[in-house]
Amino acid sequence: MNIATKNISILNQNFTLTNQRALFWEKEKALIFSDLHIGKTAHFRKNGIALANHIMKNDLERLSILIEYFQPEKFIIVGDLLHAGNNSDVDEFCNWQKQYPDIKFCLVEGNHDRISKTLEKKLCLDSRSTSLEIDDIAFVHDYDRANPKFQITGHIHPGFVINSAVKRIKLPCFAQTSKQLLLPAFSEFTGLDTKNIPKKGMFFVFTDSDIYEV
């Protein structure tokens, strides 16, 4: 797996975008991502749709490689860690998580994160909240127009359309405005929304090998 990076500045802080759908905050030693949707494949299988579980395995393998690359001290998960409550995929995630006992897991809850007290204990979360603020930066799952702080968000699963003379390509992206950094969905088993992304700003589109500002 190739890791391509691009540095950006938010409120004079250095952040590193990656083509592996995650962001690294140097000052906080934090790996930041959104929309992992653990349990989505198991949920589909439970409802009669045959899906191989290698989809989640691939997502966790990418996370492991990012951990090795950045050596983070904590995760900030900007919502939708889970997809449909507790299921066999959650068990697999918890077993994977045990490899990294020194990394703090901080969850900002998303609309899919229906977590009971029992499930919260099982997930070994160090913190769980509907929003998190660090150094005047707010982490929320979906953009909150009432919050004046700069926000790092998820939820939308942003995509960007590139038109060429040959074909129309839709790629995942980060979107940055003066008020927001919208993260791509970390899980590759998600659709791409090209309509509800910010109308103005910088878009960092990525492929398996590189990141491009468009």
PDB file of C-alpha atoms in Angstrom:
ATOM      1  CA  MET A   1       0.000   0.000   0.000  1.00  0.00           C
ATOM      2  CA  ASN A   2       1.347   3.399  -0.988  1.00  0.00           C
ATOM      3  CA  ILE A   3       0.913   6.325   1.404  1.00  0.00           C
ATOM      4  CA  ALA A   4       0.885   9.719  -0.291  1.00  0.00           C
ATOM      5  CA  THR A   5       0.702  12.823   1.909  1.00  0.00           C
ATOM      6  CA  LYS A   6      -0.021  16.526   1.625  1.00  0.00           C
ATOM      7  CA  ASN A   7       0.432  19.075   4.418  1.00  0.00           C
ATOM      8  CA  ILE A   8      -2.159  21.750   5.067  1.00  0.00           C
ATOM      9  CA  SER A   9      -2.484  24.445   7.723  1.00  0.00           C
ATOM     10  CA  ILE A  10      -5.529  24.914   9.964  1.00  0.00           C
ATOM     11  CA  LEU A  11      -5.367  27.778  12.497  1.00  0.00           C
ATOM     12  CA  ASN A  12      -1.564  27.723  12.168  1.00  0.00           C
ATOM     13  CA  GLN A  13      -1.476  24.015  13.004  1.00  0.00           C
ATOM     14  CA  ASN A  14       0.123  21.450  10.703  1.00  0.00           C
ATOM     15  CA  PHE A  15      -2.121  18.641   9.461  1.00  0.00           C
ATOM     16  CA  THR A  16      -1.192  15.893   7.018  1.00  0.00           C
ATOM     17  CA  LEU A  17      -3.739  14.573   4.543  1.00  0.00           C
ATOM     18  CA  THR A  18      -3.246  11.057   3.231  1.00  0.00           C
ATOM     19  CA  ASN A  19      -4.545   9.177   0.232  1.00  0.00           C
ATOM     20  CA  GLN A  20      -5.598   6.471   2.710  1.00  0.00           C
ATOM     21  CA  ARG A  21      -8.655   8.463   3.845  1.00  0.00           C
ATOM     22  CA  ALA A  22      -7.198   9.737   7.118  1.00  0.00           C
ATOM     23  CA  LEU A  23      -5.638  12.895   8.537  1.00  0.00           C
ATOM     24  CA  PHE A  24      -2.730  13.242  10.954  1.00  0.00           C
ATOM     25  CA  TRP A  25      -2.443  16.127  13.430  1.00  0.00           C
ATOM     26  CA  GLU A  26       1.205  16.559  14.286  1.00  0.00           C
ATOM     27  CA  LYS A  27       0.791  18.563  17.503  1.00  0.00           C
ATOM     28  CA  GLU A  28      -1.689  16.119  19.062  1.00  0.00           C
ATOM     29  CA  LYS A  29      -0.079  12.990  17.590  1.00  0.00           C
ATOM     30  CA  ALA A  30      -3.614  12.131  16.507  1.00  0.00           C
ATOM     31  CA  LEU A  31      -4.807  10.064  13.577  1.00  0.00           C
ATOM     32  CA  ILE A  32      -8.192  11.446  12.548  1.00  0.00           C
ATOM     33  CA  PHE A  33     -10.760   9.704  10.391  1.00  0.00           C
ATOM     34  CA  SER A  34     -14.492   9.296   9.961  1.00  0.00           C
ATOM     35  CA  ASP A  35     -17.099   6.806   8.803  1.00  0.00           C
ATOM     36  CA  LEU A  36     -15.424   3.457   9.319  1.00  0.00           C
ATOM     37  CA  HIS A  37     -18.894   1.836   9.473  1.00  0.00           C
ATOM     38  CA  ILE A  38     -17.796  -1.314  11.282  1.00  0.00           C
ATOM     39  CA  GLY A  39     -20.465  -3.980  10.974  1.00  0.00           C
ATOM     40  CA  LYS A  40     -21.847  -2.859   7.625  1.00  0.00           C
ATOM     41  CA  THR A  41     -20.890  -6.055   5.808  1.00  0.00           C
ATOM     42  CA  ALA A  42     -22.184  -8.238   8.668  1.00  0.00           C
ATOM     43  CA  HIS A  43     -25.441  -6.246   8.624  1.00  0.00           C
ATOM     44  CA  PHE A  44     -25.850  -6.911   4.894  1.00  0.00           C
ATOM     45  CA  ARG A  45     -25.111 -10.607   5.363  1.00  0.00           C
ATOM     46  CA  LYS A  46     -27.677 -10.796   8.169  1.00  0.00           C
ATOM     47  CA  ASN A  47     -30.233  -9.383   5.754  1.00  0.00           C
ATOM     48  CA  GLY A  48     -29.521 -11.952   3.048  1.00  0.00           C
ATOM     49  CA  ILE A  49     -26.987 -10.052   0.939  1.00  0.00           C
ATOM     50  CA  ALA A  50     -23.830 -12.126   0.551  1.00  0.00           C
ATOM     51  CA  LEU A  51     -20.745  -9.972   1.088  1.00  0.00           C
ATOM     52  CA  ALA A  52     -17.234 -11.161   1.857  1.00  0.00           C
ATOM     53  CA  ASN A  53     -15.813  -9.910   5.163  1.00  0.00           C
ATOM     54  CA  HIS A  54     -12.496  -9.013   3.531  1.00  0.00           C
ATOM     55  CA  ILE A  55     -13.883  -5.485   3.037  1.00  0.00           C
ATOM     56  CA  MET A  56     -13.540  -4.654   6.724  1.00  0.00           C
ATOM     57  CA  LYS A  57     -10.282  -6.614   6.977  1.00  0.00           C
ATOM     58  CA  ASN A  58      -8.843  -4.345   4.273  1.00  0.00           C
ATOM     59  CA  ASP A  59      -9.977  -1.230   6.152  1.00  0.00           C
ATOM     60  CA  LEU A  60      -8.318  -2.445   9.364  1.00  0.00           C
ATOM     61  CA  GLU A  61      -5.156  -3.384   7.493  1.00  0.00           C
ATOM     62  CA  ARG A  62      -4.950   0.166   6.136  1.00  0.00           C
ATOM     63  CA  LEU A  63      -5.384   1.494   9.675  1.00  0.00           C
ATOM     64  CA  SER A  64      -2.547  -0.720  10.899  1.00  0.00           C
ATOM     65  CA  ILE A  65      -0.249   0.578   8.178  1.00  0.00           C
ATOM     66  CA  LEU A  66      -1.157   4.181   9.056  1.00  0.00           C
ATOM     67  CA  ILE A  67      -0.376   3.455  12.716  1.00  0.00           C
ATOM     68  CA  GLU A  68       3.033   2.116  11.751  1.00  0.00           C
ATOM     69  CA  TYR A  69       3.661   5.141   9.503  1.00  0.00           C
ATOM     70  CA  PHE A  70       2.569   7.942  11.866  1.00  0.00           C
ATOM     71  CA  GLN A  71       2.973   6.333  15.309  1.00  0.00           C
ATOM     72  CA  PRO A  72      -0.121   8.116  16.692  1.00  0.00           C
ATOM     73  CA  GLU A  73      -0.892   8.395  20.379  1.00  0.00           C
ATOM     74  CA  LYS A  74      -4.634   8.662  19.827  1.00  0.00           C
ATOM     75  CA  PHE A  75      -7.440   8.250  17.327  1.00  0.00           C
ATOM     76  CA  ILE A  76     -10.088  10.915  16.872  1.00  0.00           C
ATOM     77  CA  ILE A  77     -12.964   9.174  15.122  1.00  0.00           C
ATOM     78  CA  VAL A  78     -15.354  11.786  13.731  1.00  0.00           C
ATOM     79  CA  GLY A  79     -18.503   9.714  13.789  1.00  0.00           C
ATOM     80  CA  ASP A  80     -19.955   6.477  12.442  1.00  0.00           C
ATOM     81  CA  LEU A  81     -17.369   4.160  13.885  1.00  0.00           C
ATOM     82  CA  LEU A  82     -20.183   1.581  13.748  1.00  0.00           C
ATOM     83  CA  HIS A  83     -22.900   0.963  11.213  1.00  0.00           C
ATOM     84  CA  ALA A  84     -25.611  -1.130  12.864  1.00  0.00           C
ATOM     85  CA  GLY A  85     -24.883  -1.713  16.515  1.00  0.00           C
ATOM     86  CA  ASN A  86     -23.245  -4.898  17.785  1.00  0.00           C
ATOM     87  CA  ASN A  87     -22.462  -7.816  15.446  1.00  0.00           C
ATOM     88  CA  SER A  88     -19.649 -10.181  14.443  1.00  0.00           C
ATOM     89  CA  ASP A  89     -17.684  -7.436  12.687  1.00  0.00           C
ATOM     90  CA  VAL A  90     -17.547  -5.515  15.969  1.00  0.00           C
ATOM     91  CA  ASP A  91     -15.955  -8.578  17.601  1.00  0.00           C
ATOM     92  CA  GLU A  92     -13.324  -8.598  14.874  1.00  0.00           C
ATOM     93  CA  PHE A  93     -12.642  -4.898  15.359  1.00  0.00           C
ATOM     94  CA  CYS A  94     -12.241  -5.332  19.120  1.00  0.00           C
ATOM     95  CA  ASN A  95      -9.743  -8.157  18.581  1.00  0.00           C
ATOM     96  CA  TRP A  96      -7.802  -5.919  16.173  1.00  0.00           C
ATOM     97  CA  GLN A  97      -7.936  -3.028  18.647  1.00  0.00           C
ATOM     98  CA  LYS A  98      -6.210  -5.117  21.344  1.00  0.00           C
ATOM     99  CA  GLN A  99      -2.972  -4.866  19.339  1.00  0.00           C
ATOM    100  CA  TYR A 100      -2.798  -1.149  20.213  1.00  0.00           C
ATOM    101  CA  PRO A 101      -3.416  -0.798  23.956  1.00  0.00           C
ATOM    102  CA  ASP A 102      -1.411   2.451  24.175  1.00  0.00           C
ATOM    103  CA  ILE A 103      -3.492   4.334  21.598  1.00  0.00           C
ATOM    104  CA  LYS A 104      -6.394   6.344  23.024  1.00  0.00           C
ATOM    105  CA  PHE A 105      -9.667   5.873  21.143  1.00  0.00           C
ATOM    106  CA  CYS A 106     -11.771   9.057  21.167  1.00  0.00           C
ATOM    107  CA  LEU A 107     -15.166   8.779  19.485  1.00  0.00           C
ATOM    108  CA  VAL A 108     -17.288  11.701  18.365  1.00  0.00           C
ATOM    109  CA  GLU A 109     -20.634  10.011  17.866  1.00  0.00           C
ATOM    110  CA  GLY A 110     -22.325   9.901  14.483  1.00  0.00           C
ATOM    111  CA  ASN A 111     -25.863   9.047  13.439  1.00  0.00           C
ATOM    112  CA  HIS A 112     -25.022   5.328  13.105  1.00  0.00           C
ATOM    113  CA  ASP A 113     -23.301   5.037  16.482  1.00  0.00           C
ATOM    114  CA  ARG A 114     -26.053   3.399  18.507  1.00  0.00           C
ATOM    115  CA  ILE A 115     -23.913   2.308  21.439  1.00  0.00           C
ATOM    116  CA  SER A 116     -25.234   0.789  24.642  1.00  0.00           C
ATOM    117  CA  LYS A 117     -23.235   0.894  27.870  1.00  0.00           C
ATOM    118  CA  THR A 118     -22.320  -2.763  27.326  1.00  0.00           C
ATOM    119  CA  LEU A 119     -21.125  -2.089  23.789  1.00  0.00           C
ATOM    120  CA  GLU A 120     -19.200   1.000  24.909  1.00  0.00           C
ATOM    121  CA  LYS A 121     -17.279  -1.151  27.392  1.00  0.00           C
ATOM    122  CA  LYS A 122     -16.643  -3.785  24.742  1.00  0.00           C
ATOM    123  CA  LEU A 123     -15.207  -1.183  22.371  1.00  0.00           C
ATOM    124  CA  CYS A 124     -12.756   0.052  25.045  1.00  0.00           C
ATOM    125  CA  LEU A 125     -13.391   3.704  24.167  1.00  0.00           C
ATOM    126  CA  ASP A 126     -11.350   6.243  26.118  1.00  0.00           C
ATOM    127  CA  SER A 127     -13.883   8.977  25.427  1.00  0.00           C
ATOM    128  CA  ARG A 128     -17.277   9.271  23.799  1.00  0.00           C
ATOM    129  CA  SER A 129     -19.098  12.532  23.077  1.00  0.00           C
ATOM    130  CA  THR A 130     -21.270  14.282  20.510  1.00  0.00           C
ATOM    131  CA  SER A 131     -18.537  16.873  19.926  1.00  0.00           C
ATOM    132  CA  LEU A 132     -14.914  17.428  20.856  1.00  0.00           C
ATOM    133  CA  GLU A 133     -12.976  20.698  20.986  1.00  0.00           C
ATOM    134  CA  ILE A 134      -9.183  20.980  20.983  1.00  0.00           C
ATOM    135  CA  ASP A 135      -7.310  24.277  20.415  1.00  0.00           C
ATOM    136  CA  ASP A 136     -10.369  26.075  18.980  1.00  0.00           C
ATOM    137  CA  ILE A 137     -11.014  23.245  16.523  1.00  0.00           C
ATOM    138  CA  ALA A 138     -14.346  21.444  16.863  1.00  0.00           C
ATOM    139  CA  PHE A 139     -14.785  17.829  15.840  1.00  0.00           C
ATOM    140  CA  VAL A 140     -18.402  17.008  14.967  1.00  0.00           C
ATOM    141  CA  HIS A 141     -19.869  14.326  12.745  1.00  0.00           C
ATOM    142  CA  ASP A 142     -21.989  16.677  10.636  1.00  0.00           C
ATOM    143  CA  TYR A 143     -21.308  20.377  10.100  1.00  0.00           C
ATOM    144  CA  ASP A 144     -23.002  22.594  12.703  1.00  0.00           C
ATOM    145  CA  ARG A 145     -23.831  26.034  11.294  1.00  0.00           C
ATOM    146  CA  ALA A 146     -24.454  27.359  14.804  1.00  0.00           C
ATOM    147  CA  ASN A 147     -20.900  26.613  15.937  1.00  0.00           C
ATOM    148  CA  PRO A 148     -18.498  29.478  15.083  1.00  0.00           C
ATOM    149  CA  LYS A 149     -15.362  27.366  15.531  1.00  0.00           C
ATOM    150  CA  PHE A 150     -13.478  25.725  12.697  1.00  0.00           C
ATOM    151  CA  GLN A 151     -14.944  22.240  12.328  1.00  0.00           C
ATOM    152  CA  ILE A 152     -13.499  18.929  11.208  1.00  0.00           C
ATOM    153  CA  THR A 153     -16.422  16.783  10.073  1.00  0.00           C
ATOM    154  CA  GLY A 154     -17.450  13.594   8.296  1.00  0.00           C
ATOM    155  CA  HIS A 155     -20.873  12.145   7.450  1.00  0.00           C
ATOM    156  CA  ILE A 156     -21.105  13.262   3.806  1.00  0.00           C
ATOM    157  CA  HIS A 157     -18.657  10.718   2.236  1.00  0.00           C
ATOM    158  CA  PRO A 158     -17.460  13.435  -0.177  1.00  0.00           C
ATOM    159  CA  GLY A 159     -16.588  12.743  -3.780  1.00  0.00           C
ATOM    160  CA  PHE A 160     -15.354  14.944  -6.620  1.00  0.00           C
ATOM    161  CA  VAL A 161     -16.132  14.497 -10.317  1.00  0.00           C
ATOM    162  CA  ILE A 162     -13.336  14.912 -12.841  1.00  0.00           C
ATOM    163  CA  ASN A 163     -14.384  15.137 -16.480  1.00  0.00           C
ATOM    164  CA  SER A 164     -11.921  14.240 -19.193  1.00  0.00           C
ATOM    165  CA  ALA A 165     -12.261  13.914 -22.938  1.00  0.00           C
ATOM    166  CA  VAL A 166     -12.519  10.167 -22.492  1.00  0.00           C
ATOM    167  CA  LYS A 167     -14.612   9.550 -19.376  1.00  0.00           C
ATOM    168  CA  ARG A 168     -16.158  10.923 -16.180  1.00  0.00           C
ATOM    169  CA  ILE A 169     -14.310   9.869 -13.015  1.00  0.00           C
ATOM    170  CA  LYS A 170     -15.653  10.122  -9.452  1.00  0.00           C
ATOM    171  CA  LEU A 171     -12.989  10.113  -6.734  1.00  0.00           C
ATOM    172  CA  PRO A 172     -13.021  10.499  -2.915  1.00  0.00           C
ATOM    173  CA  CYS A 173     -11.697  13.768  -1.531  1.00  0.00           C
ATOM    174  CA  PHE A 174     -11.060  16.076   1.397  1.00  0.00           C
ATOM    175  CA  ALA A 175     -12.830  19.454   1.158  1.00  0.00           C
ATOM    176  CA  GLN A 176     -11.447  22.502   2.983  1.00  0.00           C
ATOM    177  CA  THR A 177     -13.144  25.869   3.430  1.00  0.00           C
ATOM    178  CA  SER A 178     -12.465  28.764   5.795  1.00  0.00           C
ATOM    179  CA  LYS A 179     -14.779  27.116   8.346  1.00  0.00           C
ATOM    180  CA  GLN A 180     -14.530  23.375   7.758  1.00  0.00           C
ATOM    181  CA  LEU A 181     -12.437  20.387   6.774  1.00  0.00           C
ATOM    182  CA  LEU A 182     -14.707  17.626   5.483  1.00  0.00           C
ATOM    183  CA  LEU A 183     -13.134  14.176   5.705  1.00  0.00           C
ATOM    184  CA  PRO A 184     -13.670  11.314   3.270  1.00  0.00           C
ATOM    185  CA  ALA A 185     -15.273   8.114   4.525  1.00  0.00           C
ATOM    186  CA  PHE A 186     -12.494   5.881   5.811  1.00  0.00           C
ATOM    187  CA  SER A 187     -14.251   2.700   4.726  1.00  0.00           C
ATOM    188  CA  GLU A 188     -13.974   1.957   1.044  1.00  0.00           C
ATOM    189  CA  PHE A 189     -17.405   0.288   1.246  1.00  0.00           C
ATOM    190  CA  THR A 190     -19.284   3.579   0.984  1.00  0.00           C
ATOM    191  CA  GLY A 191     -20.777   5.640  -1.797  1.00  0.00           C
ATOM    192  CA  LEU A 192     -19.482   9.069  -2.816  1.00  0.00           C
ATOM    193  CA  ASP A 193     -21.651  12.182  -2.467  1.00  0.00           C
ATOM    194  CA  THR A 194     -20.746  14.789  -5.082  1.00  0.00           C
ATOM    195  CA  LYS A 195     -23.775  17.027  -4.497  1.00  0.00           C
ATOM    196  CA  ASN A 196     -23.696  17.936  -0.791  1.00  0.00           C
ATOM    197  CA  ILE A 197     -20.036  18.905  -0.567  1.00  0.00           C
ATOM    198  CA  PRO A 198     -19.064  22.544   0.111  1.00  0.00           C
ATOM    199  CA  LYS A 199     -19.608  24.787  -2.894  1.00  0.00           C
ATOM    200  CA  LYS A 200     -16.441  26.814  -2.409  1.00  0.00           C
ATOM    201  CA  GLY A 201     -13.041  25.868  -1.113  1.00  0.00           C
ATOM    202  CA  MET A 202     -10.129  23.605  -1.881  1.00  0.00           C
ATOM    203  CA  PHE A 203     -10.614  19.998  -2.846  1.00  0.00           C
ATOM    204  CA  PHE A 204      -7.921  17.390  -2.299  1.00  0.00           C
ATOM    205  CA  VAL A 205      -8.757  14.468  -4.547  1.00  0.00           C
ATOM    206  CA  PHE A 206      -6.814  11.257  -4.139  1.00  0.00           C
ATOM    207  CA  THR A 207      -6.085   7.965  -5.826  1.00  0.00           C
ATOM    208  CA  ASP A 208      -4.227   4.865  -4.683  1.00  0.00           C
ATOM    209  CA  SER A 209      -0.944   6.604  -5.464  1.00  0.00           C
ATOM    210  CA  ASP A 210      -1.275  10.374  -5.013  1.00  0.00           C
ATOM    211  CA  ILE A 211      -3.201  13.444  -3.782  1.00  0.00           C
ATOM    212  CA  TYR A 212      -4.163  16.277  -6.127  1.00  0.00           C
ATOM    213  CA  GLU A 213      -5.450  19.744  -5.269  1.00  0.00           C
ATOM    214  CA  VAL A 214      -8.239  20.760  -7.645  1.00  0.00           C
TER     215      VAL A 214
END
